Coordinates of C-alpha atoms and ligand atoms in Angstrom, one line a residue:
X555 CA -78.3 -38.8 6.1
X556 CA -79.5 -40.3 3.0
X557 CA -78.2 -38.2 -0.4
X558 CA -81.2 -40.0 -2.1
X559 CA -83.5 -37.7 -0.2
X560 CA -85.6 -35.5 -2.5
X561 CA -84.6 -32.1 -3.0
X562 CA -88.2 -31.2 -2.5
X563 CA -87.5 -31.5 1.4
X564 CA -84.9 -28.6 0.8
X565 CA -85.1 -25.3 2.1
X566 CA -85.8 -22.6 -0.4
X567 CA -84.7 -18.8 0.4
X568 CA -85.7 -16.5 -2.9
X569 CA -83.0 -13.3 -3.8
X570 CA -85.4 -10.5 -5.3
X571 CA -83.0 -8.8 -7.2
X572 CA -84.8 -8.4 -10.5
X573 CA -84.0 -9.8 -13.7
X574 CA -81.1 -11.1 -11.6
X575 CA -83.4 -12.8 -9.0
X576 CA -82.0 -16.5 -7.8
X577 CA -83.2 -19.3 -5.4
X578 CA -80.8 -20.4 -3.2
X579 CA -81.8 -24.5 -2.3
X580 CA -80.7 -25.4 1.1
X581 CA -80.6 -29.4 2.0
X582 CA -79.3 -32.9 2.3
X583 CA -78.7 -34.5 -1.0
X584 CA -78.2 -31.7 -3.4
X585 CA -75.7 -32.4 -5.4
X586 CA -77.1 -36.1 -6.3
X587 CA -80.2 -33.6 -7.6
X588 CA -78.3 -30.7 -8.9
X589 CA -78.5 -31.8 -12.5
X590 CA -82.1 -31.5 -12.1
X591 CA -82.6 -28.4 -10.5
X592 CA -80.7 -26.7 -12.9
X593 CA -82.2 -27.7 -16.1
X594 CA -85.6 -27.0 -14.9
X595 CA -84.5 -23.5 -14.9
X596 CA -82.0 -22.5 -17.1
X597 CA -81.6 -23.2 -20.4
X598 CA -78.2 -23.6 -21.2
X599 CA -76.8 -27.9 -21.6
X600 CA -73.4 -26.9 -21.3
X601 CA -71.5 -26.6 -18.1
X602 CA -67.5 -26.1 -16.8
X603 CA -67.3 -27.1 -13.6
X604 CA -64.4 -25.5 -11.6
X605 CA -63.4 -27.3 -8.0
X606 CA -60.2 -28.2 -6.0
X607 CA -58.2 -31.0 -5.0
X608 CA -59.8 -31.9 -1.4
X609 CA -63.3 -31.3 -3.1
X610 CA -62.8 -33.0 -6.5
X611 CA -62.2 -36.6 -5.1
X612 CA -65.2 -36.6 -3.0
X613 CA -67.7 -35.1 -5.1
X614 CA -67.1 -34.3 -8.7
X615 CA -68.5 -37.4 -9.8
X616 CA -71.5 -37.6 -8.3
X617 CA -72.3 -33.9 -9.7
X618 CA -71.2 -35.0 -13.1
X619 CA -73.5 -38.1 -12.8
X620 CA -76.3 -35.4 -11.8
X621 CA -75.7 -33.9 -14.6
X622 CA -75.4 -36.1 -17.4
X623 CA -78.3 -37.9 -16.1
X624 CA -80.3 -34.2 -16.9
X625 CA -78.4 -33.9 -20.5
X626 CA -76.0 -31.3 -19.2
X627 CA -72.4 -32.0 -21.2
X628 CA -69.6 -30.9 -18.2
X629 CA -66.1 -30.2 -18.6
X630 CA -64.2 -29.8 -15.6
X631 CA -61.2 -28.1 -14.4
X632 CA -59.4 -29.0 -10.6
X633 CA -57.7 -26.4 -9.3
X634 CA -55.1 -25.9 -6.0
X635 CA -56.5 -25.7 -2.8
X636 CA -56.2 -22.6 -0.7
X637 CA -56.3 -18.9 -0.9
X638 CA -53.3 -18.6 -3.4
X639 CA -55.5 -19.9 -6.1
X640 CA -57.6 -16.9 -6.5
X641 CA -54.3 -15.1 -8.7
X642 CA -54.2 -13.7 -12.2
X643 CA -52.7 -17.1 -13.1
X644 CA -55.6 -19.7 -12.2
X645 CA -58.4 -16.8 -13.5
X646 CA -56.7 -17.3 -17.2
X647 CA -56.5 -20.5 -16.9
X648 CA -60.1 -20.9 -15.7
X649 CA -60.8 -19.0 -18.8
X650 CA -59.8 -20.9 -21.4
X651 CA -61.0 -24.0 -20.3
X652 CA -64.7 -22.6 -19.8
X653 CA -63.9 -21.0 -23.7
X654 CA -62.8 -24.8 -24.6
X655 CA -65.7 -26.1 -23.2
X656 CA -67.3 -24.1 -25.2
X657 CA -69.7 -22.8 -23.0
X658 CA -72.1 -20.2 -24.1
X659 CA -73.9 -17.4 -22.6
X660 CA -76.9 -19.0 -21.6
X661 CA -74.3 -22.1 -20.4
X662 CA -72.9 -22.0 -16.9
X663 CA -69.5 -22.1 -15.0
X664 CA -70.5 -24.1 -11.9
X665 CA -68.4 -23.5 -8.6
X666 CA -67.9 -26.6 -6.8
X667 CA -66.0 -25.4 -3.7
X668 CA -65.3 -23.3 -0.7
X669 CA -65.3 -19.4 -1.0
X670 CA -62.1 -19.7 -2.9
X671 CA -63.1 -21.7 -6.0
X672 CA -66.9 -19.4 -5.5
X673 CA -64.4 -16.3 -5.8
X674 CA -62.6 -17.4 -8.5
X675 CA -65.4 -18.9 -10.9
X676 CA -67.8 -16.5 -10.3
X677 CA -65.2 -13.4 -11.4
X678 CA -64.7 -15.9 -15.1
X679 CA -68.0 -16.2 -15.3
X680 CA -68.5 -12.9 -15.3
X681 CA -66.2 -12.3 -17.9
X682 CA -65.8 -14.7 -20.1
X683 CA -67.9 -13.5 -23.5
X684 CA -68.9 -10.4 -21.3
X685 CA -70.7 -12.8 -19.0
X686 CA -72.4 -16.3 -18.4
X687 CA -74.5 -18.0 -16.0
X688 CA -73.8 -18.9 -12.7
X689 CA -73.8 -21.9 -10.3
X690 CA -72.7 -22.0 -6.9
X691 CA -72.8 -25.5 -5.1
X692 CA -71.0 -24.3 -2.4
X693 CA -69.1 -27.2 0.4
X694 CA -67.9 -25.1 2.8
X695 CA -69.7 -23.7 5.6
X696 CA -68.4 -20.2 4.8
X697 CA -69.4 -20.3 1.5
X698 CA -73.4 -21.4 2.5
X699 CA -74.3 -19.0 4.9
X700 CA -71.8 -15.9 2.7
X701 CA -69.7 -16.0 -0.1
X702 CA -71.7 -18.1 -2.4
X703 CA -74.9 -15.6 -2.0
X704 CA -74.9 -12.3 -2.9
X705 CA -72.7 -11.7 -6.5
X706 CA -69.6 -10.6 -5.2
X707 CA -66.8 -12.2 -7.3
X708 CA -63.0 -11.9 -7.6
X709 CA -58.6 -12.7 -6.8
X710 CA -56.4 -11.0 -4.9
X711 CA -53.2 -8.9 -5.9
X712 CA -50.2 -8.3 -4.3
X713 CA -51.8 -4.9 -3.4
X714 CA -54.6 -6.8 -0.5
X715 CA -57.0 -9.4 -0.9
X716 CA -60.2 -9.3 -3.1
X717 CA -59.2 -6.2 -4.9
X718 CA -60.0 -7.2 -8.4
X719 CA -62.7 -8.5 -9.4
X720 CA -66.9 -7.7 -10.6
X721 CA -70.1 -7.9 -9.2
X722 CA -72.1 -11.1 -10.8
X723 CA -74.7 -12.7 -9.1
X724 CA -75.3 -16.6 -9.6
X725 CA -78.4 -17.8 -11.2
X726 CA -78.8 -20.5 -8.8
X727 CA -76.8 -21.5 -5.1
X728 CA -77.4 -25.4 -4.2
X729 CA -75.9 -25.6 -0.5
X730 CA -75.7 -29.5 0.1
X731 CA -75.7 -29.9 3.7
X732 CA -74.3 -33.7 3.8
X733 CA -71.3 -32.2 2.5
X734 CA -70.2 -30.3 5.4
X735 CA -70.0 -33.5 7.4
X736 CA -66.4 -33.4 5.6
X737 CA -65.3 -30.2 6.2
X738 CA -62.7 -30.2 9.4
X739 CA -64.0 -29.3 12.5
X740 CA -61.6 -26.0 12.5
X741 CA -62.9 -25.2 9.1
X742 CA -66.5 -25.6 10.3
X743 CA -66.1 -23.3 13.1
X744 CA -64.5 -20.8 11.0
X745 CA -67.8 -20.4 8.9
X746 CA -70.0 -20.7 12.5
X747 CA -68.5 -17.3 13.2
X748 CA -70.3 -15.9 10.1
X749 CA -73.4 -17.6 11.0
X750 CA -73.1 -15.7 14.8
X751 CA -72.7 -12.2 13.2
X752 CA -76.4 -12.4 11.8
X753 CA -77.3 -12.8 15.0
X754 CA -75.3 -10.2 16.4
X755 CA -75.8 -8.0 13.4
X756 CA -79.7 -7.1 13.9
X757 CA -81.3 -10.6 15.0
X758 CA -80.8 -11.3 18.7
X759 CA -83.1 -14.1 18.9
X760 CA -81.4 -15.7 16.2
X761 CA -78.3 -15.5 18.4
X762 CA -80.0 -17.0 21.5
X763 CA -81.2 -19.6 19.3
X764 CA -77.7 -20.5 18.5
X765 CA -76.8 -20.4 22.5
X766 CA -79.1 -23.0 23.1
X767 CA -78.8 -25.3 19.8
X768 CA -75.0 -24.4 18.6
X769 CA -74.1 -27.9 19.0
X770 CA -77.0 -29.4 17.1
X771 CA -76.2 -27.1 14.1
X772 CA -72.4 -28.9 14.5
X773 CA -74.2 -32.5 14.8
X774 CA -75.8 -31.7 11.6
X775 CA -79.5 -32.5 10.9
X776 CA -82.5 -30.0 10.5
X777 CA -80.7 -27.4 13.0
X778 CA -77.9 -27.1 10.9
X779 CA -80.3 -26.5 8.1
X780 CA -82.2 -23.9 10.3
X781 CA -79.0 -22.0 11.0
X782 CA -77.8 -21.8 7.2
X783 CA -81.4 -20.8 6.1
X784 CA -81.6 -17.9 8.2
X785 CA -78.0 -17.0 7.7
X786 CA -78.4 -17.5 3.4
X787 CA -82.5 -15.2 4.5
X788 CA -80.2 -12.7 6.4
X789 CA -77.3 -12.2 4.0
X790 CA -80.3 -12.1 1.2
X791 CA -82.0 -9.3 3.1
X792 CA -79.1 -7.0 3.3
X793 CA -77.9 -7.7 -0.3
X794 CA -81.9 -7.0 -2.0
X795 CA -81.6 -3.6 0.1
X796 CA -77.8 -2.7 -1.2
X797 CA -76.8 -5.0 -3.8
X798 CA -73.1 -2.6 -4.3
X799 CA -72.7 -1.3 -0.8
X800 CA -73.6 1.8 -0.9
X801 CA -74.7 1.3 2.7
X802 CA -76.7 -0.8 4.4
X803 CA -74.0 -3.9 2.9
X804 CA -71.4 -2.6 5.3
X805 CA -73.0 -4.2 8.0
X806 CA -72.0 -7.3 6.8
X807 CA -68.4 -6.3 8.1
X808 CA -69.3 -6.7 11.8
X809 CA -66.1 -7.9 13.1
X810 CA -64.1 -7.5 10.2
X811 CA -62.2 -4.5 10.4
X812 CA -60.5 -5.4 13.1
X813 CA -60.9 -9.4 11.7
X814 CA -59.0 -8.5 8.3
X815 CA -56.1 -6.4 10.8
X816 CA -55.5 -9.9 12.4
X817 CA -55.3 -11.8 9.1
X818 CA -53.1 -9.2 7.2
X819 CA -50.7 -9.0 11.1
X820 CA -50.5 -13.0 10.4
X821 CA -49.5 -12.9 7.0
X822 CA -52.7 -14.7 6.3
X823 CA -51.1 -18.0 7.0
X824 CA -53.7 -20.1 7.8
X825 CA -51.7 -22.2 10.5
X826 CA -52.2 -19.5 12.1
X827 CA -55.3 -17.8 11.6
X828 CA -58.2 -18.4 9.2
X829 CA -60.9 -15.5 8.7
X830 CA -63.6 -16.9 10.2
X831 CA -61.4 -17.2 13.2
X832 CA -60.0 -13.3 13.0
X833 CA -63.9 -12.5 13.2
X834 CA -64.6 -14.4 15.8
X835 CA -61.9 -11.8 17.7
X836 CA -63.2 -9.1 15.7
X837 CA -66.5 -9.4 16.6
X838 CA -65.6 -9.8 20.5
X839 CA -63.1 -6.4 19.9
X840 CA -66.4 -4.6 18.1
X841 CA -68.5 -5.6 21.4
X842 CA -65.8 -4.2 23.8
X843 CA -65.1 -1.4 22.0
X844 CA -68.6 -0.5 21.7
X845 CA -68.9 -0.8 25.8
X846 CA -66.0 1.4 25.7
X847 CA -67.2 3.9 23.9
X848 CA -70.5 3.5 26.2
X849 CA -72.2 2.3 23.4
X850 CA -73.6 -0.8 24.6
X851 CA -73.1 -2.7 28.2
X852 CA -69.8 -4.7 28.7
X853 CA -72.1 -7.7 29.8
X854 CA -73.3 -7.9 25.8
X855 CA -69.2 -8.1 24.9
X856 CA -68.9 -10.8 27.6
X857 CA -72.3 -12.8 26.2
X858 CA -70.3 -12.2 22.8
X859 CA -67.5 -14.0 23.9
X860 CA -68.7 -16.5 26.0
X861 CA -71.0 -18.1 23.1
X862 CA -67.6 -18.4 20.7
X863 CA -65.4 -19.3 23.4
X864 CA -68.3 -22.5 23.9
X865 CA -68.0 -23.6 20.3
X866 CA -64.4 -23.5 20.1
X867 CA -63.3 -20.4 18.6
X868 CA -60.6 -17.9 19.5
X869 CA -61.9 -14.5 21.0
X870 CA -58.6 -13.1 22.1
X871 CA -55.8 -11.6 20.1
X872 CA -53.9 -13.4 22.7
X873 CA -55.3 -17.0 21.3
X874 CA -53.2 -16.7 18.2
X875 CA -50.3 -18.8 17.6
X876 CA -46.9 -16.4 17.6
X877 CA -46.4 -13.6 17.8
X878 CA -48.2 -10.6 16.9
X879 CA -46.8 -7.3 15.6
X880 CA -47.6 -3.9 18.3
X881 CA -50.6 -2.2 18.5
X882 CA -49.6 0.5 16.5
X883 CA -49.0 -2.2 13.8
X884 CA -52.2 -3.1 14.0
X885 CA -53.4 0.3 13.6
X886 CA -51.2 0.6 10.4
X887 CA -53.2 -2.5 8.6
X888 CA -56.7 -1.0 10.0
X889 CA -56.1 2.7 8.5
X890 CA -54.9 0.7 5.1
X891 CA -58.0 -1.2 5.5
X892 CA -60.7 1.9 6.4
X893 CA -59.9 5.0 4.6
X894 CA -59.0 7.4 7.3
X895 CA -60.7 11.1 7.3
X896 CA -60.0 13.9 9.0
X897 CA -58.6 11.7 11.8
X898 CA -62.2 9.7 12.2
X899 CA -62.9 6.4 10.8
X900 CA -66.1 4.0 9.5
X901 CA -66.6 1.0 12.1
X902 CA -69.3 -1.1 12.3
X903 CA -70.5 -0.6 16.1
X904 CA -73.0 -2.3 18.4
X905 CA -75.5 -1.1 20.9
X906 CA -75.9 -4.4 22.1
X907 CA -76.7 -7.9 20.9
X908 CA -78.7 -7.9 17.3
X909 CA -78.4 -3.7 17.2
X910 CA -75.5 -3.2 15.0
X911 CA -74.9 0.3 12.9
X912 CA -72.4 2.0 10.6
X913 CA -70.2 4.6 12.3
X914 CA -68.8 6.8 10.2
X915 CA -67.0 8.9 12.7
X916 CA -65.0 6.8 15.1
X917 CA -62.0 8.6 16.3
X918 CA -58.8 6.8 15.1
X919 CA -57.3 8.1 18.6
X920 CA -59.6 5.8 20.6
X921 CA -59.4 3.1 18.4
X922 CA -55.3 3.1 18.4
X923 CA -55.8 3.4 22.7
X924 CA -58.4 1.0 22.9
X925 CA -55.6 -1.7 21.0
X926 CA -52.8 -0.9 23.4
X927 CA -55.3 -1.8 26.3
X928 CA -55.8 -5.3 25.1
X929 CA -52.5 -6.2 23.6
X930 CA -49.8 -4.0 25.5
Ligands
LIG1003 N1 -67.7 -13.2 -2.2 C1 -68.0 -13.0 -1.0 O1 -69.0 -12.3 -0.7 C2 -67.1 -13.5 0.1 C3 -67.6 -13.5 1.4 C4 -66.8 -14.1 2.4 C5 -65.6 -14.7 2.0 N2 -65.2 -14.7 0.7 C6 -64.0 -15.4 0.4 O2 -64.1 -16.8 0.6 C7 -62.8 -17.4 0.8 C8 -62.8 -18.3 2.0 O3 -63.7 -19.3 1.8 P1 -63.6 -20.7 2.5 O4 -63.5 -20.5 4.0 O5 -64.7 -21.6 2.0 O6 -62.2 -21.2 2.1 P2 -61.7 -22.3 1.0 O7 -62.4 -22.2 -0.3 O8 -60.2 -22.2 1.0 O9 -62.1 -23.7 1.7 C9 -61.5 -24.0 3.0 C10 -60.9 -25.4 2.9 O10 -61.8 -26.4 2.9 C11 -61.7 -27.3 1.8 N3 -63.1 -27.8 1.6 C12 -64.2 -27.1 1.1 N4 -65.3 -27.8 1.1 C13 -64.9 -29.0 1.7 C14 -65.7 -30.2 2.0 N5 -67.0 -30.3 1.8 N6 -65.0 -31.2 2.5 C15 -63.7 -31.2 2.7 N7 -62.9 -30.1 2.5 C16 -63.6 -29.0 2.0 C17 -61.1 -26.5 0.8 O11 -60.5 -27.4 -0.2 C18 -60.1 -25.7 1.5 O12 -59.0 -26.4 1.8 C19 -61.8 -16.2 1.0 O13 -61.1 -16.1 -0.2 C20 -62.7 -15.0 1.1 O14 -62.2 -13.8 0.6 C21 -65.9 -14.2 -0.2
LIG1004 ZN1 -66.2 -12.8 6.6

């Protein structure tokens, strides 16, 4: 692919939120444009650009280049790879150095990163001086098609993950697709998984689309850039119709109640078990349990799982590493997760492919059964 390509060829997908409306670009060669696609629409010259040590080496420069060739002055601050960088420590830190840089309000923290560093910046940016502008260019595949849309910002504490933080949407998202092609393979899967719960969300041609062309999106190419434009379209959608999740947002959890069970029964060590990887088994577990609860037909749960299974991800509690705790254990981390009432619980269930819905009264009973059927 040529990173000279003009950015005019990228995909555009618009966020109508207001006053806080962004573009999201989608394409090869972004970052060697980025410079320009940020002055020509914000007005601020003064950036801190916040990355991490596997991203910093391979493409700090040529964003600083971008930048200083539009007459944006960038400081730049390289941060830890990994999910223990989104602590109390690294947000003060982050702080100062976008206070040093003396960026302003109408100046912008840029994100140069996976989800973490997009977690991370995005909470300083929102605030530092009550709030500057935003860049996400984010590298991973997670953060194109989710984190890096939609404003939600923020660390973890010792009490669960994400569980400080604000909402603060970016100004402007520039996904560069070239830079996936060094993302690991395991890493790339990981964020195909969020890319398959659109489709299984509420867009089942989406999803068949994926069946057939899966491994064109991995080859990389105008497929790739299909499947991250309708992913960044689809995350957009549910965001413009419930920006705090108050609703509709909840959807985006297919898979992830059972997902974030898996992550916290692993410790969240990656070796193990990386999120996109616990949804990939959370969204097969949704599928089932929905046949169970003769919601939808087993042969949807078995499509489900065939598709991951194809591109390489796990889809059984039984294809992690180790060992993992009982079922009841399990159950523990899911109550902690989903506030329990009155026995019944909020689960994000399926009629069948692309025909997902909020239940808010799935009994915990069935739930805790269902778990000792498919890990005795
Ligand atoms: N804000 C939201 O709405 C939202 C949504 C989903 C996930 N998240 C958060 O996102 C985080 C996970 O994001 P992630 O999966 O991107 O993890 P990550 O940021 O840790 O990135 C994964 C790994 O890939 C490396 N990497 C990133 N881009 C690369 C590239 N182009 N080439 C080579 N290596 C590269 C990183 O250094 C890291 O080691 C979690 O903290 C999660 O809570 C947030
Ligand atoms: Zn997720």
């Amino acid at each position: 692919m040529n990173a000279m390509t003009p950015a005019s060829t990228a995909r555009k997908v618009h966020v109508p939120l207001g006053e806080r409306a962004y573009d999201i670009l989608i394409g090869p060669g972004l970052i060697a444009s980025a410079g320009g696609e940020i002055a020509s629409r914000l007005k601020g010259r003064k950036a801190a650009i916040i990355t991490d040590e596997n991203v910093a080496p391979r493409y700090l420069d040529a964003l600083k280049a971008s930048l200083d060739a539009a007459g944006i002055v960038s400081a730049d601050v390289v941060l830890p790879a990994g999910e223990k960088t989104k602590s109390f420590e690294h947000l003060i830190n982050v702080c100062d150095k976008v206070l040093e840089a003396r960026v302003e309000r109408n100046d912008y923290v840029i994100a140069l990163g996976g989800g973490v560093i997009g977690d991370l910046s995005g909470f300083a940016a929102g605030i530092v001086r009550r709030g500057v502008r935003f860049v996400q260019v984010p590298t991973s595949l997670l953060a194109q098609v989710d984190s890096s849309v939609g404003g939600k910002t923020g660390i973890n504490s010792r009490h669960g993950k994400n569980l400080i933080g604000v909402f603060h949407q970016p100004d402007l998202v520039l996904a560069d697709t070239d830079v996936l092609n060094s993302l690991s393979e395991r890493e790339f899967r990981a964020g195909y998984a969020e890319v398959a719960k659109y489709g299984l969300i509420d867009k089942p041609d989406f999803f068949a689309w994926l069946e057939n062309n899966w491994q064109a999106v991995f080859a990389g190419g105008s497929a790739r850039i299909e499947a991250i434009a309708v992913s960044c379209q689809a995350k957009a959608d549910v965001v413009v119709a419930d920006e705090r999740e108050n609703g509709r947002r909840a959807l985006l959890n297919l898979g992830h109640t059972f997902g974030h069970a898996l992550e916290a029964a692993t410790a969240y060590d990656s070796s193990r078990l990386v999120h996109g990887e616990g949804v990939s088994i959370g969204m097969v577990l949704a599928h089932e349990f929905s046949a169970r609860m003769n919601l939808a037909s087993p042969d949807d749960a078995r499509r489900v799982e065939a598709h991951l299974k194809a591109v390489g991800l796990p889809t059984r509690m039984s294809d992690i590493p180790g060992i993992l705790p009982p079922a009841d254990v399990l159950m523990d981390a899911i109550a902690q997760d989903k506030k329990v009432k009155g026995g019944k619980l909020t689960f994000i269930l399926t009629r069948g492919i692309g025909q997902s819905f909020v239940a808010n009264d799935v009994p915990a009973s069935e739930v805790i059964s269902f778990l000792k059927e498919k890990h005795p």
